[in-house]
């Protein structure tokens, strides 16, 4: 991975979606990254939009050379972008949530040959919240732990991937979390981790008001991942 040219060539998978559009816009503001391929199942066939080559999901095998792929699609598209990155020996940043146990195992296998950063949330605030939740769970043994998440009505998976990761952190601290999900309007993403004892309650809250935070985080992680050896990385491993 040491032969990465400047700017770094990025492939975006799920490019027509809410996150894909944010990634395309924000990548265009950086001079260290250039998008060489935008892929989506909704793209009819190869065409160039604003100077960026767009491809349909069926054309995945024929996309040009790239240095790192960023995937924010849906679980059905995840296997193919992972396979492409493994076959080309290129790093993958993926924020796709709702992937199943078999797909998590495929990620772990792929990490033997390529650098990977799969995360349910690419915001700095949630990277820190994960740590706070684990510490709170350790410090409050025996307290009830409830994770309440709210998202826009188009979100398909519930509980959210972020809620499940927060639950894993709470579990590492010794708590047994329960989950509640709300789907309403255009909420970008809100997570409350509530620890309840007798006569008192601690709440740790993260509110995302703009999905650019996830796109900026994923672009930052992509720019760092190209120089790393194969393995699985967390967002906090790649923060400056
Ligand atoms: P979206 O529905 O707006 O976009 C998904 C895009 O993926 C669509 O354009 C769709 O056509 C495309 N797609 C679906 N299947 C495909 C396939 N097989 N091949 C190629 N393209 C395919 O969703 P979104 O809000 O942009 O979110 C995308 C994913 O990212 C979801 O899983 C969501 O939960 C997740 N997400 C993660 C984070 C994070 O920080 N990790 C933040 C926001 C959203």
PDB file of C-alpha atoms and ligand atoms in Angstrom:
ATOM      1  CA  UNK A   1       0.000   0.000   0.000  1.00  0.00           C
ATOM      2  CA  UNK A   2       3.059   2.298   0.019  1.00  0.00           C
ATOM      3  CA  UNK A   3       2.720   3.086  -3.722  1.00  0.00           C
ATOM      4  CA  UNK A   4      -0.483   5.151  -3.172  1.00  0.00           C
ATOM      5  CA  UNK A   5      -0.453   8.072  -5.612  1.00  0.00           C
ATOM      6  CA  UNK A   6      -1.550  11.575  -4.644  1.00  0.00           C
ATOM      7  CA  UNK A   7      -4.411  12.319  -4.702  1.00  0.00           C
ATOM      8  CA  UNK A   8      -5.690   8.998  -3.408  1.00  0.00           C
ATOM      9  CA  UNK A   9      -8.177   7.354  -5.832  1.00  0.00           C
ATOM     10  CA  UNK A  10     -11.496   6.596  -4.133  1.00  0.00           C
ATOM     11  CA  UNK A  11     -14.344   4.320  -5.208  1.00  0.00           C
ATOM     12  CA  UNK A  12     -17.760   5.063  -3.664  1.00  0.00           C
ATOM     13  CA  UNK A  13     -20.290   2.223  -3.439  1.00  0.00           C
ATOM     14  CA  UNK A  14     -23.922   3.169  -2.756  1.00  0.00           C
ATOM     15  CA  UNK A  15     -23.184   6.501  -4.435  1.00  0.00           C
ATOM     16  CA  UNK A  16     -26.821   7.479  -5.170  1.00  0.00           C
ATOM     17  CA  UNK A  17     -27.983   7.162  -1.557  1.00  0.00           C
ATOM     18  CA  UNK A  18     -28.177   9.785   1.177  1.00  0.00           C
ATOM     19  CA  UNK A  19     -24.681   8.946   2.439  1.00  0.00           C
ATOM     20  CA  UNK A  20     -23.262   8.357  -1.048  1.00  0.00           C
ATOM     21  CA  UNK A  21     -24.332  11.836  -2.146  1.00  0.00           C
ATOM     22  CA  UNK A  22     -22.779  13.406   0.968  1.00  0.00           C
ATOM     23  CA  UNK A  23     -19.542  11.487   0.303  1.00  0.00           C
ATOM     24  CA  UNK A  24     -19.379  12.652  -3.326  1.00  0.00           C
ATOM     25  CA  UNK A  25     -19.961  16.273  -2.323  1.00  0.00           C
ATOM     26  CA  UNK A  26     -17.456  16.290   0.557  1.00  0.00           C
ATOM     27  CA  UNK A  27     -14.794  14.312  -1.334  1.00  0.00           C
ATOM     28  CA  UNK A  28     -14.970  17.068  -3.966  1.00  0.00           C
ATOM     29  CA  UNK A  29     -13.882  19.580  -1.294  1.00  0.00           C
ATOM     30  CA  UNK A  30     -10.664  17.684  -0.511  1.00  0.00           C
ATOM     31  CA  UNK A  31      -7.502  17.869  -2.600  1.00  0.00           C
ATOM     32  CA  UNK A  32      -5.979  14.685  -1.151  1.00  0.00           C
ATOM     33  CA  UNK A  33      -8.764  12.451  -2.536  1.00  0.00           C
ATOM     34  CA  UNK A  34     -10.266  12.033  -5.997  1.00  0.00           C
ATOM     35  CA  UNK A  35     -13.351   9.929  -6.763  1.00  0.00           C
ATOM     36  CA  UNK A  36     -12.596   7.639  -9.733  1.00  0.00           C
ATOM     37  CA  UNK A  37     -15.771   5.530  -9.601  1.00  0.00           C
ATOM     38  CA  UNK A  38     -19.271   6.003  -8.166  1.00  0.00           C
ATOM     39  CA  UNK A  39     -21.306   2.778  -8.089  1.00  0.00           C
ATOM     40  CA  UNK A  40     -24.950   2.164  -7.308  1.00  0.00           C
ATOM     41  CA  UNK A  41     -27.521  -0.454  -8.196  1.00  0.00           C
ATOM     42  CA  UNK A  42     -29.801   2.386  -9.313  1.00  0.00           C
ATOM     43  CA  UNK A  43     -27.291   3.645 -11.930  1.00  0.00           C
ATOM     44  CA  UNK A  44     -28.551   2.379 -15.315  1.00  0.00           C
ATOM     45  CA  UNK A  45     -25.122   1.959 -16.993  1.00  0.00           C
ATOM     46  CA  UNK A  46     -21.757   3.666 -17.231  1.00  0.00           C
ATOM     47  CA  UNK A  47     -21.968   7.448 -17.595  1.00  0.00           C
ATOM     48  CA  UNK A  48     -20.049  10.503 -16.388  1.00  0.00           C
ATOM     49  CA  UNK A  49     -21.711  12.966 -13.983  1.00  0.00           C
ATOM     50  CA  UNK A  50     -19.841  16.147 -12.930  1.00  0.00           C
ATOM     51  CA  UNK A  51     -16.620  14.576 -14.185  1.00  0.00           C
ATOM     52  CA  UNK A  52     -17.056  11.392 -12.068  1.00  0.00           C
ATOM     53  CA  UNK A  53     -17.517   8.030 -13.840  1.00  0.00           C
ATOM     54  CA  UNK A  54     -20.684   6.306 -12.551  1.00  0.00           C
ATOM     55  CA  UNK A  55     -21.249   2.554 -12.894  1.00  0.00           C
ATOM     56  CA  UNK A  56     -24.139   0.202 -12.217  1.00  0.00           C
ATOM     57  CA  UNK A  57     -23.655  -2.540  -9.614  1.00  0.00           C
ATOM     58  CA  UNK A  58     -23.481  -5.082 -12.487  1.00  0.00           C
ATOM     59  CA  UNK A  59     -20.398  -3.318 -13.860  1.00  0.00           C
ATOM     60  CA  UNK A  60     -18.450  -3.670 -10.598  1.00  0.00           C
ATOM     61  CA  UNK A  61     -15.843  -6.021 -12.073  1.00  0.00           C
ATOM     62  CA  UNK A  62     -14.893  -3.481 -14.760  1.00  0.00           C
ATOM     63  CA  UNK A  63     -14.309  -0.391 -12.601  1.00  0.00           C
ATOM     64  CA  UNK A  64     -10.929   1.402 -12.980  1.00  0.00           C
ATOM     65  CA  UNK A  65      -7.993   1.098 -10.580  1.00  0.00           C
ATOM     66  CA  UNK A  66      -8.617   2.624  -7.124  1.00  0.00           C
ATOM     67  CA  UNK A  67      -6.692   2.975  -3.855  1.00  0.00           C
ATOM     68  CA  UNK A  68      -9.553   2.661  -1.359  1.00  0.00           C
ATOM     69  CA  UNK A  69     -13.275   1.884  -1.521  1.00  0.00           C
ATOM     70  CA  UNK A  70     -15.957   3.474   0.660  1.00  0.00           C
ATOM     71  CA  UNK A  71     -19.239   1.553   0.970  1.00  0.00           C
ATOM     72  CA  UNK A  72     -22.480   2.962   2.362  1.00  0.00           C
ATOM     73  CA  UNK A  73     -25.035   0.733   0.631  1.00  0.00           C
ATOM     74  CA  UNK A  74     -27.240  -2.020   1.987  1.00  0.00           C
ATOM     75  CA  UNK A  75     -26.389  -5.533   3.240  1.00  0.00           C
ATOM     76  CA  UNK A  76     -27.325  -7.029  -0.169  1.00  0.00           C
ATOM     77  CA  UNK A  77     -24.495  -5.077  -1.810  1.00  0.00           C
ATOM     78  CA  UNK A  78     -21.892  -5.627   0.866  1.00  0.00           C
ATOM     79  CA  UNK A  79     -20.543  -9.054  -0.248  1.00  0.00           C
ATOM     80  CA  UNK A  80     -19.713  -7.870  -3.755  1.00  0.00           C
ATOM     81  CA  UNK A  81     -17.802  -4.745  -2.731  1.00  0.00           C
ATOM     82  CA  UNK A  82     -15.866  -6.768  -0.138  1.00  0.00           C
ATOM     83  CA  UNK A  83     -15.018  -9.378  -2.804  1.00  0.00           C
ATOM     84  CA  UNK A  84     -13.882  -6.646  -5.230  1.00  0.00           C
ATOM     85  CA  UNK A  85     -11.559  -5.108  -2.611  1.00  0.00           C
ATOM     86  CA  UNK A  86     -10.087  -8.503  -1.742  1.00  0.00           C
ATOM     87  CA  UNK A  87      -9.546  -9.394  -5.423  1.00  0.00           C
ATOM     88  CA  UNK A  88      -7.867  -6.003  -6.114  1.00  0.00           C
ATOM     89  CA  UNK A  89      -5.948  -6.008  -2.796  1.00  0.00           C
ATOM     90  CA  UNK A  90      -7.401  -2.611  -1.803  1.00  0.00           C
ATOM     91  CA  UNK A  91      -8.655  -1.287   1.577  1.00  0.00           C
ATOM     92  CA  UNK A  92     -12.369  -1.024   2.338  1.00  0.00           C
ATOM     93  CA  UNK A  93     -14.171   1.498   4.549  1.00  0.00           C
ATOM     94  CA  UNK A  94     -17.758   0.385   5.123  1.00  0.00           C
ATOM     95  CA  UNK A  95     -20.557   2.004   7.093  1.00  0.00           C
ATOM     96  CA  UNK A  96     -23.255  -0.372   5.870  1.00  0.00           C
ATOM     97  CA  UNK A  97     -25.338  -1.502   8.830  1.00  0.00           C
ATOM     98  CA  UNK A  98     -27.579  -4.552   9.208  1.00  0.00           C
ATOM     99  CA  UNK A  99     -24.965  -7.010   7.894  1.00  0.00           C
ATOM    100  CA  UNK A 100     -25.398 -10.518   9.307  1.00  0.00           C
ATOM    101  CA  UNK A 101     -23.095 -12.811  11.277  1.00  0.00           C
ATOM    102  CA  UNK A 102     -21.812 -14.530   8.100  1.00  0.00           C
ATOM    103  CA  UNK A 103     -20.883 -11.140   6.623  1.00  0.00           C
ATOM    104  CA  UNK A 104     -19.101 -10.168   9.862  1.00  0.00           C
ATOM    105  CA  UNK A 105     -17.113 -13.431   9.580  1.00  0.00           C
ATOM    106  CA  UNK A 106     -16.281 -12.667   5.922  1.00  0.00           C
ATOM    107  CA  UNK A 107     -14.958  -9.270   7.083  1.00  0.00           C
ATOM    108  CA  UNK A 108     -12.720 -10.930   9.646  1.00  0.00           C
ATOM    109  CA  UNK A 109     -11.357 -13.330   6.977  1.00  0.00           C
ATOM    110  CA  UNK A 110     -10.748 -10.481   4.508  1.00  0.00           C
ATOM    111  CA  UNK A 111      -8.803  -8.567   7.163  1.00  0.00           C
ATOM    112  CA  UNK A 112      -6.017 -11.118   6.769  1.00  0.00           C
ATOM    113  CA  UNK A 113      -5.276  -9.686   3.309  1.00  0.00           C
ATOM    114  CA  UNK A 114      -6.575  -6.072   3.207  1.00  0.00           C
ATOM    115  CA  UNK A 115      -6.990  -3.141   5.651  1.00  0.00           C
ATOM    116  CA  UNK A 116     -10.644  -2.819   6.714  1.00  0.00           C
ATOM    117  CA  UNK A 117     -12.640  -0.287   8.697  1.00  0.00           C
ATOM    118  CA  UNK A 118     -16.246  -1.387   9.134  1.00  0.00           C
ATOM    119  CA  UNK A 119     -18.063   0.770  11.675  1.00  0.00           C
ATOM    120  CA  UNK A 120     -21.692   1.352  12.514  1.00  0.00           C
ATOM    121  CA  UNK A 121     -20.962   5.030  13.107  1.00  0.00           C
ATOM    122  CA  UNK A 122     -18.164   7.194  11.687  1.00  0.00           C
ATOM    123  CA  UNK A 123     -18.757  10.265  13.882  1.00  0.00           C
ATOM    124  CA  UNK A 124     -16.128  11.383  16.391  1.00  0.00           C
ATOM    125  CA  UNK A 125     -18.820  11.865  19.046  1.00  0.00           C
ATOM    126  CA  UNK A 126     -19.990   8.254  18.877  1.00  0.00           C
ATOM    127  CA  UNK A 127     -16.404   6.937  18.903  1.00  0.00           C
ATOM    128  CA  UNK A 128     -16.045   8.714  22.268  1.00  0.00           C
ATOM    129  CA  UNK A 129     -19.548   7.687  23.439  1.00  0.00           C
ATOM    130  CA  UNK A 130     -18.618   4.002  22.933  1.00  0.00           C
ATOM    131  CA  UNK A 131     -15.781   4.418  25.431  1.00  0.00           C
ATOM    132  CA  UNK A 132     -17.934   6.355  27.928  1.00  0.00           C
ATOM    133  CA  UNK A 133     -20.647   3.672  27.836  1.00  0.00           C
ATOM    134  CA  UNK A 134     -18.175   0.889  28.595  1.00  0.00           C
ATOM    135  CA  UNK A 135     -16.765   2.902  31.533  1.00  0.00           C
ATOM    136  CA  UNK A 136     -20.222   3.750  32.868  1.00  0.00           C
ATOM    137  CA  UNK A 137     -21.298   0.103  32.690  1.00  0.00           C
ATOM    138  CA  UNK A 138     -18.192  -0.948  34.639  1.00  0.00           C
ATOM    139  CA  UNK A 139     -18.799   1.758  37.251  1.00  0.00           C
ATOM    140  CA  UNK A 140     -22.524   1.040  37.705  1.00  0.00           C
ATOM    141  CA  UNK A 141     -22.806  -2.736  38.224  1.00  0.00           C
ATOM    142  CA  UNK A 142     -26.341  -4.015  38.682  1.00  0.00           C
ATOM    143  CA  UNK A 143     -27.990  -0.917  37.149  1.00  0.00           C
ATOM    144  CA  UNK A 144     -30.495  -1.354  34.323  1.00  0.00           C
ATOM    145  CA  UNK A 145     -29.074  -0.411  30.907  1.00  0.00           C
ATOM    146  CA  UNK A 146     -31.435   0.733  28.128  1.00  0.00           C
ATOM    147  CA  UNK A 147     -30.481   2.027  24.687  1.00  0.00           C
ATOM    148  CA  UNK A 148     -33.062   4.178  22.936  1.00  0.00           C
ATOM    149  CA  UNK A 149     -32.444   5.157  19.296  1.00  0.00           C
ATOM    150  CA  UNK A 150     -34.420   7.371  16.880  1.00  0.00           C
ATOM    151  CA  UNK A 151     -33.960   7.620  13.103  1.00  0.00           C
ATOM    152  CA  UNK A 152     -35.746   8.809   9.945  1.00  0.00           C
ATOM    153  CA  UNK A 153     -38.584   6.721   8.545  1.00  0.00           C
ATOM    154  CA  UNK A 154     -36.466   5.366   5.639  1.00  0.00           C
ATOM    155  CA  UNK A 155     -34.021   3.509   7.870  1.00  0.00           C
ATOM    156  CA  UNK A 156     -34.461  -0.223   7.313  1.00  0.00           C
ATOM    157  CA  UNK A 157     -32.613  -1.887  10.207  1.00  0.00           C
ATOM    158  CA  UNK A 158     -33.653  -1.731  13.874  1.00  0.00           C
ATOM    159  CA  UNK A 159     -32.084  -1.516  16.391  1.00  0.00           C
ATOM    160  CA  UNK A 160     -29.580   0.694  14.558  1.00  0.00           C
ATOM    161  CA  UNK A 161     -26.050  -0.588  14.055  1.00  0.00           C
ATOM    162  CA  UNK A 162     -24.834   2.210  16.336  1.00  0.00           C
ATOM    163  CA  UNK A 163     -27.200   1.041  19.098  1.00  0.00           C
ATOM    164  CA  UNK A 164     -25.898  -2.523  18.740  1.00  0.00           C
ATOM    165  CA  UNK A 165     -22.282  -1.327  18.968  1.00  0.00           C
ATOM    166  CA  UNK A 166     -23.157   0.742  22.068  1.00  0.00           C
ATOM    167  CA  UNK A 167     -24.758  -2.420  23.456  1.00  0.00           C
ATOM    168  CA  UNK A 168     -21.559  -4.402  22.807  1.00  0.00           C
ATOM    169  CA  UNK A 169     -19.596  -1.704  24.690  1.00  0.00           C
ATOM    170  CA  UNK A 170     -22.079  -1.825  27.584  1.00  0.00           C
ATOM    171  CA  UNK A 171     -21.779  -5.634  27.550  1.00  0.00           C
ATOM    172  CA  UNK A 172     -17.981  -5.405  27.758  1.00  0.00           C
ATOM    173  CA  UNK A 173     -18.522  -3.282  30.873  1.00  0.00           C
ATOM    174  CA  UNK A 174     -20.739  -5.991  32.387  1.00  0.00           C
ATOM    175  CA  UNK A 175     -24.228  -4.605  31.600  1.00  0.00           C
ATOM    176  CA  UNK A 176     -27.048  -6.424  29.799  1.00  0.00           C
ATOM    177  CA  UNK A 177     -28.593  -3.807  27.491  1.00  0.00           C
ATOM    178  CA  UNK A 178     -32.177  -3.624  26.235  1.00  0.00           C
ATOM    179  CA  UNK A 179     -33.120  -1.743  23.066  1.00  0.00           C
ATOM    180  CA  UNK A 180     -35.948   0.518  21.915  1.00  0.00           C
ATOM    181  CA  UNK A 181     -36.256   2.026  18.407  1.00  0.00           C
ATOM    182  CA  UNK A 182     -38.289   4.942  17.048  1.00  0.00           C
ATOM    183  CA  UNK A 183     -38.691   5.748  13.328  1.00  0.00           C
ATOM    184  CA  UNK A 184     -40.030   9.252  12.681  1.00  0.00           C
ATOM    185  CA  UNK A 185     -39.735  12.068  10.131  1.00  0.00           C
ATOM    186  CA  UNK A 186     -36.213  13.035   9.048  1.00  0.00           C
ATOM    187  CA  UNK A 187     -34.268  12.387  12.280  1.00  0.00           C
ATOM    188  CA  UNK A 188     -30.605  11.895  11.256  1.00  0.00           C
ATOM    189  CA  UNK A 189     -29.779   9.772  14.319  1.00  0.00           C
ATOM    190  CA  UNK A 190     -30.164  10.005  18.103  1.00  0.00           C
ATOM    191  CA  UNK A 191     -28.903   7.524  20.710  1.00  0.00           C
ATOM    192  CA  UNK A 192     -29.484   7.608  24.458  1.00  0.00           C
ATOM    193  CA  UNK A 193     -27.834   5.081  26.745  1.00  0.00           C
ATOM    194  CA  UNK A 194     -29.674   5.144  30.049  1.00  0.00           C
ATOM    195  CA  UNK A 195     -28.324   3.562  33.244  1.00  0.00           C
ATOM    196  CA  UNK A 196     -31.021   3.346  35.921  1.00  0.00           C
ATOM    197  CA  UNK A 197     -30.382   2.604  39.578  1.00  0.00           C
ATOM    198  CA  UNK A 198     -32.604   2.949  42.639  1.00  0.00           C
ATOM    199  CA  UNK A 199     -33.652   6.597  42.861  1.00  0.00           C
ATOM    200  CA  UNK A 200     -31.244   7.872  40.186  1.00  0.00           C
ATOM    201  CA  UNK A 201     -30.491   7.707  36.478  1.00  0.00           C
ATOM    202  CA  UNK A 202     -27.484   8.490  34.260  1.00  0.00           C
ATOM    203  CA  UNK A 203     -28.066   9.284  30.577  1.00  0.00           C
ATOM    204  CA  UNK A 204     -25.410   9.478  27.860  1.00  0.00           C
ATOM    205  CA  UNK A 205     -26.798  11.065  24.690  1.00  0.00           C
ATOM    206  CA  UNK A 206     -25.544  11.625  21.149  1.00  0.00           C
ATOM    207  CA  UNK A 207     -27.576  13.603  18.604  1.00  0.00           C
ATOM    208  CA  UNK A 208     -26.513  13.784  14.977  1.00  0.00           C
ATOM    209  CA  UNK A 209     -28.098  16.764  13.250  1.00  0.00           C
ATOM    210  CA  UNK A 210     -26.317  16.423   9.901  1.00  0.00           C
ATOM    211  CA  UNK A 211     -25.141  13.242   8.142  1.00  0.00           C
ATOM    212  CA  UNK A 212     -22.033  15.080   6.886  1.00  0.00           C
ATOM    213  CA  UNK A 213     -20.371  14.049  10.175  1.00  0.00           C
ATOM    214  CA  UNK A 214     -20.488  10.383   9.047  1.00  0.00           C
ATOM    215  CA  UNK A 215     -19.262  11.179   5.530  1.00  0.00           C
ATOM    216  CA  UNK A 216     -16.392  13.370   6.798  1.00  0.00           C
ATOM    217  CA  UNK A 217     -15.397  10.638   9.253  1.00  0.00           C
ATOM    218  CA  UNK A 218     -15.448   7.946   6.546  1.00  0.00           C
ATOM    219  CA  UNK A 219     -13.338  10.088   4.166  1.00  0.00           C
ATOM    220  CA  UNK A 220     -10.844  10.774   6.953  1.00  0.00           C
ATOM    221  CA  UNK A 221     -10.633   7.061   7.799  1.00  0.00           C
ATOM    222  CA  UNK A 222     -10.200   6.200   4.092  1.00  0.00           C
ATOM    223  CA  UNK A 223      -7.300   8.652   3.784  1.00  0.00           C
ATOM    224  CA  UNK A 224      -5.585   6.984   6.759  1.00  0.00           C
ATOM    225  CA  UNK A 225      -6.390   3.355   5.890  1.00  0.00           C
ATOM    226  CA  UNK A 226      -4.439   3.336   2.598  1.00  0.00           C
ATOM    227  CA  UNK A 227      -1.129   3.431   4.482  1.00  0.00           C
ATOM    228  CA  UNK A 228      -2.025   0.666   6.967  1.00  0.00           C
ATOM    229  CA  UNK A 229      -1.167  -3.038   6.804  1.00  0.00           C
ATOM    230  CA  UNK A 230      -4.005  -5.595   6.514  1.00  0.00           C
ATOM    231  CA  UNK A 231      -6.252  -5.848   9.562  1.00  0.00           C
ATOM    232  CA  UNK A 232      -9.491  -4.603  11.088  1.00  0.00           C
ATOM    233  CA  UNK A 233      -9.438  -1.003  12.349  1.00  0.00           C
ATOM    234  CA  UNK A 234     -11.850   0.963  14.538  1.00  0.00           C
ATOM    235  CA  UNK A 235     -12.633   4.632  13.882  1.00  0.00           C
ATOM    236  CA  UNK A 236     -10.766   5.608  17.037  1.00  0.00           C
ATOM    237  CA  UNK A 237      -7.627   3.758  15.791  1.00  0.00           C
ATOM    238  CA  UNK A 238      -7.511   6.113  12.802  1.00  0.00           C
ATOM    239  CA  UNK A 239      -8.318   9.453  14.426  1.00  0.00           C
ATOM    240  CA  UNK A 240      -5.498  12.020  14.486  1.00  0.00           C
TER     241      UNK A 240
HETATM  242  P1  LIG B   1     -29.883   4.978   1.213  1.00  0.00           P
HETATM  243  O1  LIG B   1     -30.994   3.979   1.121  1.00  0.00           O
HETATM  244  O2  LIG B   1     -30.179   6.425   1.014  1.00  0.00           O
HETATM  245  O3  LIG B   1     -28.719   4.592   0.179  1.00  0.00           O
HETATM  246  C1  LIG B   1     -28.294   3.274  -0.056  1.00  0.00           C
HETATM  247  C2  LIG B   1     -27.800   3.223  -1.489  1.00  0.00           C
HETATM  248  O4  LIG B   1     -27.207   1.945  -1.717  1.00  0.00           O
HETATM  249  C3  LIG B   1     -28.968   3.387  -2.499  1.00  0.00           C
HETATM  250  O5  LIG B   1     -28.638   4.367  -3.463  1.00  0.00           O
HETATM  251  C4  LIG B   1     -29.081   1.986  -3.119  1.00  0.00           C
HETATM  252  O6  LIG B   1     -29.506   2.017  -4.482  1.00  0.00           O
HETATM  253  C5  LIG B   1     -27.636   1.490  -2.981  1.00  0.00           C
HETATM  254  N1  LIG B   1     -27.569   0.019  -3.023  1.00  0.00           N
HETATM  255  C6  LIG B   1     -28.359  -0.860  -2.392  1.00  0.00           C
HETATM  256  N2  LIG B   1     -28.013  -2.121  -2.715  1.00  0.00           N
HETATM  257  C7  LIG B   1     -26.966  -2.014  -3.559  1.00  0.00           C
HETATM  258  C8  LIG B   1     -26.166  -2.962  -4.243  1.00  0.00           C
HETATM  259  N3  LIG B   1     -26.422  -4.270  -4.161  1.00  0.00           N
HETATM  260  N4  LIG B   1     -25.159  -2.526  -5.028  1.00  0.00           N
HETATM  261  C9  LIG B   1     -24.927  -1.196  -5.162  1.00  0.00           C
HETATM  262  N5  LIG B   1     -25.668  -0.240  -4.557  1.00  0.00           N
HETATM  263  C10 LIG B   1     -26.669  -0.654  -3.758  1.00  0.00           C
HETATM  264  O7  LIG B   1     -29.209   4.743   2.635  1.00  0.00           O
HETATM  265  P2  LIG B   1     -28.220   5.719   3.425  1.00  0.00           P
HETATM  266  O8  LIG B   1     -29.000   6.518   4.404  1.00  0.00           O
HETATM  267  O9  LIG B   1     -27.307   6.406   2.468  1.00  0.00           O
HETATM  268  O10 LIG B   1     -27.416   4.642   4.289  1.00  0.00           O
HETATM  269  C11 LIG B   1     -26.653   3.634   3.650  1.00  0.00           C
HETATM  270  C12 LIG B   1     -26.128   2.668   4.692  1.00  0.00           C
HETATM  271  O11 LIG B   1     -25.248   3.358   5.569  1.00  0.00           O
HETATM  272  C13 LIG B   1     -27.210   2.059   5.602  1.00  0.00           C
HETATM  273  O12 LIG B   1     -26.830   0.743   5.919  1.00  0.00           O
HETATM  274  C14 LIG B   1     -27.175   2.955   6.822  1.00  0.00           C
HETATM  275  O13 LIG B   1     -27.670   2.319   7.972  1.00  0.00           O
HETATM  276  C15 LIG B   1     -25.696   3.210   6.915  1.00  0.00           C
HETATM  277  N6  LIG B   1     -25.270   4.393   7.624  1.00  0.00           N
HETATM  278  C16 LIG B   1     -24.124   4.265   8.330  1.00  0.00           C
HETATM  279  C17 LIG B   1     -23.587   5.351   8.976  1.00  0.00           C
HETATM  280  C18 LIG B   1     -22.262   5.184   9.680  1.00  0.00           C
HETATM  281  O14 LIG B   1     -21.703   6.189  10.189  1.00  0.00           O
HETATM  282  N7  LIG B   1     -21.715   3.964   9.731  1.00  0.00           N
HETATM  283  C19 LIG B   1     -24.230   6.596   8.933  1.00  0.00           C
HETATM  284  C20 LIG B   1     -25.402   6.703   8.185  1.00  0.00           C
HETATM  285  C21 LIG B   1     -25.907   5.594   7.523  1.00  0.00           C
END
